[in-house]
Each structure stands twice: as C-alpha cells, then as structure tokens.
XYZ file of C-alpha atoms in Angstrom:
222
model
C 0.008 -0.244 -0.304
C 1.253 3.862 -1.081
C 2.610 5.860 2.150
C 2.935 8.757 1.047
C 0.269 11.117 2.249
C 2.022 14.193 1.210
C -1.031 16.438 -0.144
C 1.755 18.304 -2.643
C 3.157 15.117 -3.719
C 0.779 11.772 -3.701
C -0.832 9.414 -3.779
C -1.348 9.258 -7.328
C -3.406 10.982 -9.964
C -4.593 9.129 -12.591
C -5.563 10.728 -16.307
C -7.737 8.369 -18.594
C -8.897 9.759 -21.763
C -11.842 8.372 -23.534
C -12.795 9.669 -27.163
C -16.418 10.444 -27.584
C -18.957 7.272 -27.715
C -19.805 7.347 -31.241
C -16.340 7.076 -32.387
C -15.244 4.539 -29.526
C -13.854 0.740 -30.244
C -15.205 0.854 -33.763
C -12.770 -2.704 -34.112
C -15.543 -4.064 -31.484
C -18.198 -3.407 -34.361
C -18.200 -7.265 -35.382
C -18.125 -8.727 -32.333
C -20.222 -6.563 -30.649
C -22.785 -5.043 -33.024
C -22.807 -1.008 -33.501
C -25.799 -0.714 -31.107
C -24.048 -2.514 -28.330
C -20.302 -1.040 -29.112
C -20.683 2.446 -27.542
C -22.267 0.952 -24.267
C -19.715 -1.306 -23.732
C -17.123 1.254 -24.488
C -18.367 3.140 -21.316
C -19.360 -0.029 -19.518
C -15.053 -0.833 -19.794
C -14.129 3.248 -18.620
C -17.077 2.798 -15.931
C -15.124 -0.319 -14.751
C -11.410 1.081 -15.414
C -12.269 4.346 -13.274
C -14.270 2.424 -10.709
C -10.929 0.262 -9.975
C -8.624 2.751 -10.145
C -10.704 5.295 -7.555
C -10.538 1.592 -5.422
C -6.521 1.699 -5.408
C -5.304 2.905 -2.222
C -2.406 4.261 -3.995
C -4.702 6.589 -5.809
C -5.857 10.240 -4.914
C -8.027 11.048 -7.938
C -8.952 10.287 -11.915
C -9.151 12.969 -14.110
C -11.291 12.214 -17.217
C -10.264 13.916 -20.312
C -13.086 13.801 -22.645
C -15.645 15.725 -24.469
C -18.651 12.817 -24.550
C -21.645 13.925 -22.090
C -22.783 10.817 -21.311
C -19.283 9.533 -20.738
C -18.764 12.597 -18.560
C -21.615 12.253 -16.666
C -21.297 8.905 -15.757
C -17.907 8.942 -14.831
C -18.375 12.291 -12.961
C -20.878 10.254 -10.728
C -18.092 7.872 -9.764
C -15.844 10.359 -8.560
C -13.946 11.233 -11.519
C -12.780 14.435 -12.175
C -13.798 15.423 -16.046
C -11.645 17.736 -17.946
C -12.752 18.632 -21.559
C -10.614 17.775 -24.396
C -9.509 21.362 -25.447
C -6.845 20.311 -27.994
C -9.036 17.622 -29.630
C -6.219 16.574 -31.408
C -5.936 12.645 -30.591
C -4.999 10.744 -27.535
C -1.525 11.944 -26.645
C -2.667 15.308 -27.106
C -5.716 14.590 -24.711
C -3.058 12.768 -22.214
C -0.685 16.199 -22.085
C -3.731 18.399 -21.481
C -4.838 16.081 -19.038
C -1.761 15.871 -17.188
C -1.291 19.969 -17.514
C -4.843 19.853 -15.865
C -3.376 18.211 -12.951
C -0.014 19.778 -12.645
C -1.762 23.453 -12.458
C -3.457 22.261 -9.500
C -0.606 20.253 -8.242
C 2.748 20.886 -9.485
C 4.253 18.311 -8.060
C 1.916 15.456 -8.549
C 2.788 11.766 -9.139
C 1.134 11.253 -12.603
C -0.262 8.136 -14.668
C -1.671 7.809 -17.511
C -4.167 4.622 -18.002
C -6.170 3.302 -20.949
C -10.124 3.539 -20.593
C -10.636 -0.018 -21.587
C -9.538 -2.346 -19.121
C -12.755 -3.832 -17.955
C -11.364 -6.631 -15.688
C -8.737 -3.914 -13.726
C -8.070 -5.259 -10.195
C -7.283 -2.917 -8.018
C -4.582 -4.678 -5.813
C -2.665 -4.773 -9.438
C -2.692 -1.184 -10.308
C -1.455 -0.730 -6.931
C 1.460 -2.962 -7.429
C 2.059 -1.262 -10.257
C 2.030 2.210 -8.952
C 4.403 1.556 -6.274
C 6.709 -0.323 -8.831
C 7.106 2.637 -10.937
C 7.782 4.817 -8.213
C 11.230 4.238 -8.612
C 11.576 5.197 -12.058
C 11.382 8.842 -13.844
C 8.892 7.567 -16.118
C 7.389 3.658 -16.612
C 5.106 2.030 -18.550
C 3.226 -1.082 -18.876
C 2.759 -3.176 -22.522
C -0.444 -4.500 -23.088
C -1.312 -8.188 -23.502
C -0.368 -8.239 -27.263
C 3.553 -7.021 -26.317
C 3.371 -4.080 -28.564
C 0.898 -1.652 -27.159
C 0.762 0.638 -23.942
C -1.611 0.727 -21.109
C 0.024 2.466 -18.692
C 2.648 5.165 -18.710
C 3.760 7.244 -15.467
C 5.865 10.406 -14.454
C 7.098 11.151 -11.097
C 6.931 14.295 -9.274
C 9.274 16.476 -11.444
C 8.707 14.381 -14.615
C 7.114 15.025 -17.970
C 4.288 12.682 -18.699
C 5.702 12.284 -22.451
C 2.784 10.164 -24.015
C 3.655 8.488 -27.084
C 0.441 5.848 -26.955
C -0.849 4.443 -30.517
C 0.091 1.698 -32.667
C 3.289 0.068 -31.697
C 3.700 2.408 -28.257
C 6.157 0.159 -26.355
C 8.264 0.667 -28.645
C 8.453 4.323 -28.708
C 8.217 4.597 -24.664
C 11.157 2.364 -24.689
C 12.920 4.435 -27.092
C 11.648 8.045 -25.233
C 13.975 6.668 -21.884
C 10.690 5.124 -19.919
C 11.610 2.085 -17.894
C 9.194 -0.964 -18.701
C 7.527 -2.770 -16.029
C 7.920 -6.529 -15.985
C 6.077 -7.364 -12.958
C 4.162 -10.537 -12.975
C 0.863 -11.013 -11.844
C -0.539 -7.834 -13.260
C -2.408 -9.150 -16.036
C -5.702 -6.786 -15.746
C -3.447 -3.779 -16.233
C -2.177 -5.139 -19.376
C -5.693 -6.459 -20.793
C -7.327 -3.858 -22.859
C -9.942 -4.168 -25.139
C -10.156 -3.322 -28.638
C -11.337 -6.949 -30.780
C -13.911 -9.269 -29.613
C -10.742 -11.696 -28.894
C -9.560 -9.185 -26.679
C -13.000 -9.074 -24.774
C -12.756 -13.029 -24.330
C -9.468 -12.561 -22.775
C -10.677 -10.152 -20.398
C -14.097 -11.839 -19.670
C -11.637 -14.808 -19.062
C -9.813 -12.682 -16.606
C -12.880 -11.508 -14.495
C -15.055 -7.974 -16.197
C -16.282 -5.219 -13.478
C -20.146 -4.959 -12.934
C -20.547 -2.197 -15.656
C -19.155 -4.470 -18.276
C -21.063 -7.735 -17.122
C -23.971 -6.129 -17.310
C -24.008 -4.862 -20.985
C -22.282 -7.060 -22.356
C -24.963 -10.652 -22.563
C -26.610 -9.183 -25.113
C -23.457 -9.705 -27.340
C -22.143 -12.804 -26.310
C -23.131 -14.892 -28.855
C -21.773 -12.878 -30.890
C -18.237 -12.852 -29.498
C -18.073 -16.334 -29.587
C -18.379 -16.643 -33.076
C-alpha cells in the first residue's frame, strides 16, 4: 500500500482519456454490433475508473473527454472531468490532462491509464504504481506486447505520452522503464477486438461490463 500522504506529491493522480462514445471501439463492431459498441466502451471506462478509484495508491482520477454521457457517468463515480480542448487525438488529450493536474498540484505523481481495462484489479494497479515510483517514467506493455496501457511520471517528470500502435517501442526509445512485474494481467488487458474481450472476460470483468455484455455474448463466441 502507498504510504506517501503528502498532499503535494501523492498518492497518484491517474489521467484517463476517452474519445466520444460514437467513435470509440470501432474494432469491436464485428463482435458486439453497432448498437452495443458505444455502450460497451462506456462500460469499460466505468469499470476502469471504479477500479482505479478503489486503489489505495490513487488520490484521484481525471478523465479527459468531450462526451457528455460519458462525462456524467464517470463523474458520478468520482472522477474529475476535463474537456478535451486540444481535440487532436490521444496523446494531446493525455498531455492536456497532465497539465490540468499539474496546474493544481505541480508536484503530482501522474499516470496515464487506458479507458478500456474492464478487468482491472485495484491490487494489481496498486502494485504497478508502487513499482513505477522508483523511475522518472515507466510503462506497462499491453497483453499483445506491442502497445501500452499505462505510463507514469514521477513528481518533476513530464508524462511525454507516445500511445497508439507500436507504442511499446516508442516509450522504450523515449527512456521510460518497462514494468515487467508478473501478476498484473488486468493492467495489461485492454480491449479493442472480440478476442480481447474474451480474454478480459476470462480474467473477470467489472460489474458495468458484465451487465452490458450478455446481449452480445453470442456474437463474440463466433
């Protein structure tokens, strides 16, 4: 458990980006269908934020989104909603969220976290945050070994997000340390496709995803 209770430096603030639900998770359409896809995208984000807020290492969660439905739902869980003023994609949204946090707490410990981690376990996130505290910047590679699901920045370090596509290589090249802990599968398992969703279901998804998924379960099994 995190022991740093200094209000200027910790515990951690997580920045979670979420694009408008109408455009989110397009690669899930073959598995979930067009009508269910945006509802699942919101459910993934709700389970991600709820799990993050349950970690004793997390002070607060900032969600960067312009979607009013998502903002209302995630705000009701306790997240602070920051509009995506840059509107220039994922990394610009994360940098904007990080700046918003540091305007309030210049020495905040920050971590960017994907919004599509429906199986996220608070204990696994806590271990990840505690491990990353030893590095200026650190990241977690996704389950496919190509992308990134988590990127941290210690107090005084810039986040410098390089998400999207083969971001593992970019984060390594930027000098961030790769977190190689075992037993943090729920931090790695993002969901873009029906196969990813089946893997997350195998780990055990949160209640929001579990409530929304049964209507599309038959399609995902094809």
